[in-house]
Coordinates of C-alpha atoms in Angstrom, one line a residue:
A216 CA 156.4 95.4 209.0
A217 CA 155.5 97.0 212.1
R218 CA 157.0 100.3 211.2
L219 CA 155.2 100.3 207.8
G220 CA 151.9 99.1 209.6
F221 CA 151.7 95.7 207.9
D222 CA 151.8 93.5 211.1
N223 CA 148.0 92.9 211.1
A224 CA 145.4 91.1 208.9
E225 CA 143.2 94.1 208.3
R226 CA 146.0 96.2 206.7
W227 CA 146.8 93.4 204.4
R228 CA 143.2 92.8 203.5
K229 CA 142.7 96.5 202.6
L230 CA 145.9 96.5 200.4
L231 CA 145.0 93.2 198.6
S232 CA 141.4 94.3 198.0
A233 CA 142.4 97.7 196.7
R234 CA 144.9 96.0 194.3
A235 CA 143.0 92.9 193.3
M236 CA 141.9 94.1 190.0
D237 CA 145.3 95.2 189.1
M238 CA 146.6 91.8 190.0
A239 CA 143.9 90.3 187.7
K240 CA 145.1 92.4 184.9
A241 CA 148.7 91.3 185.4
M242 CA 147.4 87.6 185.4
K243 CA 145.3 88.2 182.3
I244 CA 142.2 87.1 184.2
P245 CA 138.9 89.0 183.4
D246 CA 137.6 91.0 186.5
A247 CA 134.4 89.0 186.7
Q248 CA 136.3 85.8 186.8
F249 CA 138.9 86.8 189.3
R250 CA 138.9 85.1 192.7
W251 CA 141.4 85.3 195.5
Y252 CA 142.0 84.2 199.1
A253 CA 144.6 85.1 201.6
A254 CA 145.9 84.2 205.1
F255 CA 147.8 86.4 207.4
H256 CA 150.6 84.7 209.5
D257 CA 151.4 86.8 212.5
E258 CA 154.9 85.6 213.2
G259 CA 156.8 87.9 215.4
H260 CA 159.9 87.8 213.4
H261 CA 158.3 87.5 210.1
P262 CA 154.7 88.6 209.6
H263 CA 153.5 87.9 206.2
V264 CA 150.5 86.7 204.0
H265 CA 150.0 83.8 201.6
M266 CA 147.7 84.6 198.8
V267 CA 145.9 82.3 196.2
C268 CA 144.5 83.7 192.9
Y269 CA 142.7 81.8 190.2
S270 CA 140.2 82.4 187.5
A271 CA 136.6 81.0 188.1
D272 CA 136.1 79.8 184.6
A273 CA 139.3 77.7 184.8
K274 CA 140.2 78.9 181.2
S275 CA 141.6 82.4 181.4
G276 CA 144.8 83.3 183.2
F277 CA 148.4 83.5 182.1
L278 CA 151.2 84.6 184.3
T279 CA 154.4 86.0 182.6
K280 CA 157.7 87.4 184.0
R281 CA 156.5 90.9 183.1
G282 CA 153.1 90.1 185.1
I283 CA 155.1 89.0 188.2
A284 CA 157.2 92.1 188.0
D285 CA 154.1 94.3 187.7
I286 CA 152.5 92.7 190.8
K287 CA 155.7 93.0 192.7
S288 CA 156.1 96.7 191.7
M289 CA 152.6 97.7 192.5
L290 CA 152.6 96.1 196.0
A291 CA 156.1 97.4 196.8
K292 CA 155.2 100.9 195.8
E293 CA 152.1 100.8 198.1
I294 CA 153.8 99.2 201.0
F295 CA 157.0 101.4 200.9
Q296 CA 155.2 104.5 199.7
Q297 CA 156.5 106.8 202.5
D298 CA 160.1 105.3 202.2
L299 CA 160.1 105.9 198.4
V300 CA 158.8 109.5 198.6
A301 CA 162.4 110.7 199.7
I302 CA 164.1 108.6 197.1
Y303 CA 161.9 110.0 194.4
Q304 CA 162.6 113.5 195.5
R305 CA 166.4 112.8 195.4
Q306 CA 165.9 111.2 191.9
T307 CA 164.1 114.3 190.7
Q308 CA 167.0 116.5 192.1
R309 CA 169.6 114.4 190.4
R310 CA 167.5 114.6 187.1
D311 CA 167.5 118.3 187.3
E312 CA 171.2 118.5 188.2
L313 CA 172.1 116.2 185.2
T314 CA 170.1 118.3 182.8
K315 CA 171.6 121.5 184.1
D316 CA 175.1 119.8 183.7
A317 CA 174.3 118.8 180.2
G318 CA 173.2 122.3 179.2
E319 CA 176.7 123.7 180.6
V320 CA 178.8 121.1 179.0
M321 CA 177.0 121.6 175.5
A322 CA 177.5 125.3 175.8
R323 CA 181.2 124.8 176.7
L324 CA 181.7 122.5 173.7
V325 CA 180.2 125.0 171.3
S326 CA 182.5 127.7 172.8
E327 CA 185.5 125.4 172.4
M328 CA 184.5 124.8 168.8
Q329 CA 184.5 128.5 168.1
T330 CA 188.0 129.1 169.6
G331 CA 189.5 125.9 168.0
T332 CA 190.3 124.3 171.4
L333 CA 187.8 121.3 171.2
E334 CA 189.6 118.0 172.0
N335 CA 186.7 115.8 171.3
E336 CA 186.8 115.7 167.5
R337 CA 183.9 113.3 167.2
I338 CA 181.4 115.5 169.0
G339 CA 182.7 118.4 167.0
Q340 CA 182.0 116.6 163.6
L341 CA 178.6 115.6 164.9
M342 CA 177.6 119.1 166.0
T343 CA 178.9 120.7 162.7
E344 CA 176.8 118.3 160.6
L345 CA 173.8 118.8 162.9
A346 CA 174.1 122.6 162.7
Q347 CA 174.3 122.4 159.0
R348 CA 171.2 120.2 158.8
L349 CA 169.2 122.7 161.1
Q350 CA 170.3 125.5 158.9
H351 CA 168.4 124.1 156.1
Y352 CA 165.5 122.8 158.1
S353 CA 162.4 125.1 158.2
G354 CA 160.4 123.1 160.7
K355 CA 160.2 123.3 164.5
K356 CA 163.6 122.9 165.9
Q357 CA 162.8 120.5 168.7
Y358 CA 163.8 116.7 168.8
G359 CA 160.2 115.4 168.6
Y360 CA 159.6 117.3 165.3
L361 CA 162.8 116.5 163.5
P362 CA 163.1 113.8 160.6
P363 CA 164.5 110.4 161.5
A364 CA 168.0 111.2 160.0
V365 CA 168.4 114.4 162.0
K366 CA 167.2 112.6 165.2
S367 CA 169.9 109.9 164.7
L368 CA 172.4 112.7 164.6
V369 CA 171.2 114.1 167.8
D370 CA 171.2 110.6 169.5
E371 CA 174.9 110.4 168.4
V372 CA 175.6 113.7 170.1
V373 CA 174.0 112.5 173.4
N374 CA 175.9 109.3 173.2
E375 CA 179.2 111.3 172.9
L376 CA 178.0 113.6 175.7
E377 CA 177.5 110.7 178.1
R378 CA 181.3 110.1 177.8
D379 CA 182.0 113.5 179.4
P380 CA 183.2 112.7 183.1
R381 CA 180.8 115.3 184.6
I382 CA 177.9 113.9 182.7
A383 CA 178.8 110.2 183.5
A384 CA 179.2 110.9 187.2
A385 CA 175.8 112.8 187.3
Y386 CA 174.0 110.0 185.5
D387 CA 175.5 107.5 187.8
L388 CA 174.1 109.3 190.7
W389 CA 170.8 109.6 189.2
Y390 CA 170.9 105.8 188.4
Q391 CA 171.8 104.9 191.9
E392 CA 168.5 106.4 193.1
R393 CA 166.6 104.5 190.3
E394 CA 168.1 101.3 191.5
E395 CA 167.3 102.0 195.0
V396 CA 163.6 102.0 194.0
L397 CA 164.0 98.8 192.0
R398 CA 165.5 97.0 195.0
T399 CA 162.1 97.2 196.8
Y400 CA 160.8 94.5 194.5
K401 CA 163.7 93.1 192.4
D402 CA 166.6 90.9 193.5
D403 CA 168.4 91.1 190.2
L404 CA 168.8 94.6 188.9
P405 CA 168.4 95.1 185.0
E406 CA 171.4 96.2 183.0
R407 CA 171.7 100.0 182.9
E408 CA 170.4 101.8 179.9
P409 CA 172.4 104.4 178.0
L410 CA 171.4 108.1 178.6
V411 CA 170.0 108.5 175.1
R412 CA 167.3 105.8 175.9
Q413 CA 166.0 107.3 179.1
K414 CA 162.6 109.1 178.6
E415 CA 163.4 111.3 181.7
F416 CA 166.2 112.9 179.8
K417 CA 164.5 113.9 176.5
R418 CA 165.2 117.5 177.5
I419 CA 168.9 116.9 176.8
K420 CA 168.2 115.8 173.4
N421 CA 166.5 119.4 172.8
I422 CA 169.5 121.1 174.6
A423 CA 171.7 119.5 171.8
V424 CA 169.4 120.8 169.2
Q425 CA 169.3 124.2 170.6
E426 CA 173.1 124.5 170.9
A427 CA 173.6 123.1 167.3
A428 CA 171.2 125.8 166.1
R429 CA 173.1 128.4 167.9
L430 CA 176.4 127.2 166.5
G431 CA 174.8 127.4 163.0
D432 CA 173.9 131.1 163.8
L433 CA 177.2 132.0 165.3
I434 CA 179.6 130.5 162.5
P435 CA 177.5 130.1 159.4
S436 CA 180.4 130.7 157.0
D437 CA 182.6 128.2 158.6
L438 CA 180.1 125.3 158.7
D439 CA 180.0 124.6 154.9
A440 CA 183.8 124.5 154.8
Q441 CA 184.0 122.1 157.9
A442 CA 181.3 119.8 156.8
G443 CA 182.1 119.6 153.0
G444 CA 179.7 118.9 150.4
E445 CA 176.3 120.5 149.5
P446 CA 173.6 121.5 151.9
A447 CA 171.2 118.8 152.8
D448 CA 167.7 118.9 151.2
E449 CA 165.0 120.3 153.2
P450 CA 162.7 117.7 154.6
S451 CA 159.3 117.4 153.2
E452 CA 156.2 117.8 155.3
D453 CA 155.7 114.1 155.5
S454 CA 159.0 113.6 157.2
T455 CA 157.8 115.4 160.4
A456 CA 154.3 114.0 160.5
D457 CA 155.2 110.9 162.7
A458 CA 157.4 113.0 165.2
P459 CA 155.2 114.6 167.8
G460 CA 156.9 117.1 170.2
D461 CA 156.6 115.1 173.3
F462 CA 159.5 116.2 175.4
G463 CA 157.7 118.5 177.8
A464 CA 155.6 115.8 179.4
A465 CA 158.7 113.8 180.2
Q466 CA 160.2 116.6 182.2
S467 CA 157.5 116.3 185.0
R468 CA 158.3 112.6 185.6
T469 CA 160.4 111.3 188.4

């Protein structure tokens, strides 16, 4: 507390005053009805505050587990702001490294498909099907613009990609930094999400799309024979209407 400057009542008053309306929102209390009081206890080994919040109308207010987590998160990020800067920087570095690794691994897989040395038959089948679908797709070849069926194929490719030892190791390092942040306000860490569900890594889905499109350009005559069956129907304009291209904004998040 002394190192971070939270060993005096004035610092706590400024923090709680600045975040009062955020806490009101988390507690589902209208701003005009929100009331709070706090007391600072200057115990040498454990300086801390006690805070009481309530609604003036005695009617509004409902605290959920999500609300509690939001309050803890906003206070922890403010109190440990300087400590977290270094973690966020490392997390960004890990994210960039994983994205780079994913691009290199995907390029290697496509090369192995061309030379017939690919060992992962599943990802080969998925990439072949995805390449064929993209050959007959006239829209913008980015994940956000693809029809749902093609997006599902891309997701399956990313799931298989996560099994690659290099990608798995890089993802684990990124997640370690993420969990370091969560530990500032959580005792029990949530279960880890698969790579395909992480918004920070939507760029990897576009890498899979780009490599599948390149595969289709490189070996167009082989694709029909490998995939079997007739080419997929070209999607209608309506199929892309609900799929905005949103991967770019996610790249800047840490």
